[in-house]
Coordinates of N, CA and C in Angstrom, one line a residue:
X1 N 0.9 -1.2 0.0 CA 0.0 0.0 0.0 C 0.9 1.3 0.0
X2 N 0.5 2.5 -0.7 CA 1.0 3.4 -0.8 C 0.3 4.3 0.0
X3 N 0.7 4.9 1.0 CA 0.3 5.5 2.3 C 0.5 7.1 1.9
X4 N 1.5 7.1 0.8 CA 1.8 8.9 0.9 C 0.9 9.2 -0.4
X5 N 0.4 8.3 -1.1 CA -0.7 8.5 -2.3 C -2.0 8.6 -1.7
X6 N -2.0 7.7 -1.1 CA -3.6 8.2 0.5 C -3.8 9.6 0.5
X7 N -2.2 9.7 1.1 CA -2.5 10.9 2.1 C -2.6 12.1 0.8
X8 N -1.9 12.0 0.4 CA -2.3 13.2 -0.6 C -3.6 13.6 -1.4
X9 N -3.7 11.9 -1.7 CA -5.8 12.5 -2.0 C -6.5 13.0 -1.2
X10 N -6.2 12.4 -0.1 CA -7.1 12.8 1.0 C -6.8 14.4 2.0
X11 N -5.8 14.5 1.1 CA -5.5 16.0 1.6 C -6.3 16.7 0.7
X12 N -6.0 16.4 -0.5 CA -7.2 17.0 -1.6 C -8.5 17.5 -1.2
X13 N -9.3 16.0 -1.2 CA -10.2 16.2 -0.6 C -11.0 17.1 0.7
X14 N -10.1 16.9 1.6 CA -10.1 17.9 2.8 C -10.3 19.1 2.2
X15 N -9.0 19.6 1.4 CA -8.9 21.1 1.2 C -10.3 21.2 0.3
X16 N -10.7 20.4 -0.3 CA -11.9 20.6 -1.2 C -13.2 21.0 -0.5
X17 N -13.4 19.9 0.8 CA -14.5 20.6 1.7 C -14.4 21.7 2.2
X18 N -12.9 22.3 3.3 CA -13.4 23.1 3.5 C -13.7 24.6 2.9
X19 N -12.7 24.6 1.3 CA -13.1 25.7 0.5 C -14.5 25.4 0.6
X20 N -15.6 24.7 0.2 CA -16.9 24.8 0.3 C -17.4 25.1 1.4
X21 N -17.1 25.0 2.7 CA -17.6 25.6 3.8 C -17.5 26.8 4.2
X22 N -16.0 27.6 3.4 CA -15.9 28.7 4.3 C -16.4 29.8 2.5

């Protein structure tokens, strides 16, 4: 498993929500 490809989508993602919240 590639753990730093995770994390980086899922950093994506994150930043993607909270642009939409704020």
């Amino acid at each position: 498993m590639n753990y730093i490809v995770f994390d980086l989508e899922y950093n994506q993602l994150y930043t993607k929500k909270n642009e939409e919240i704020n």
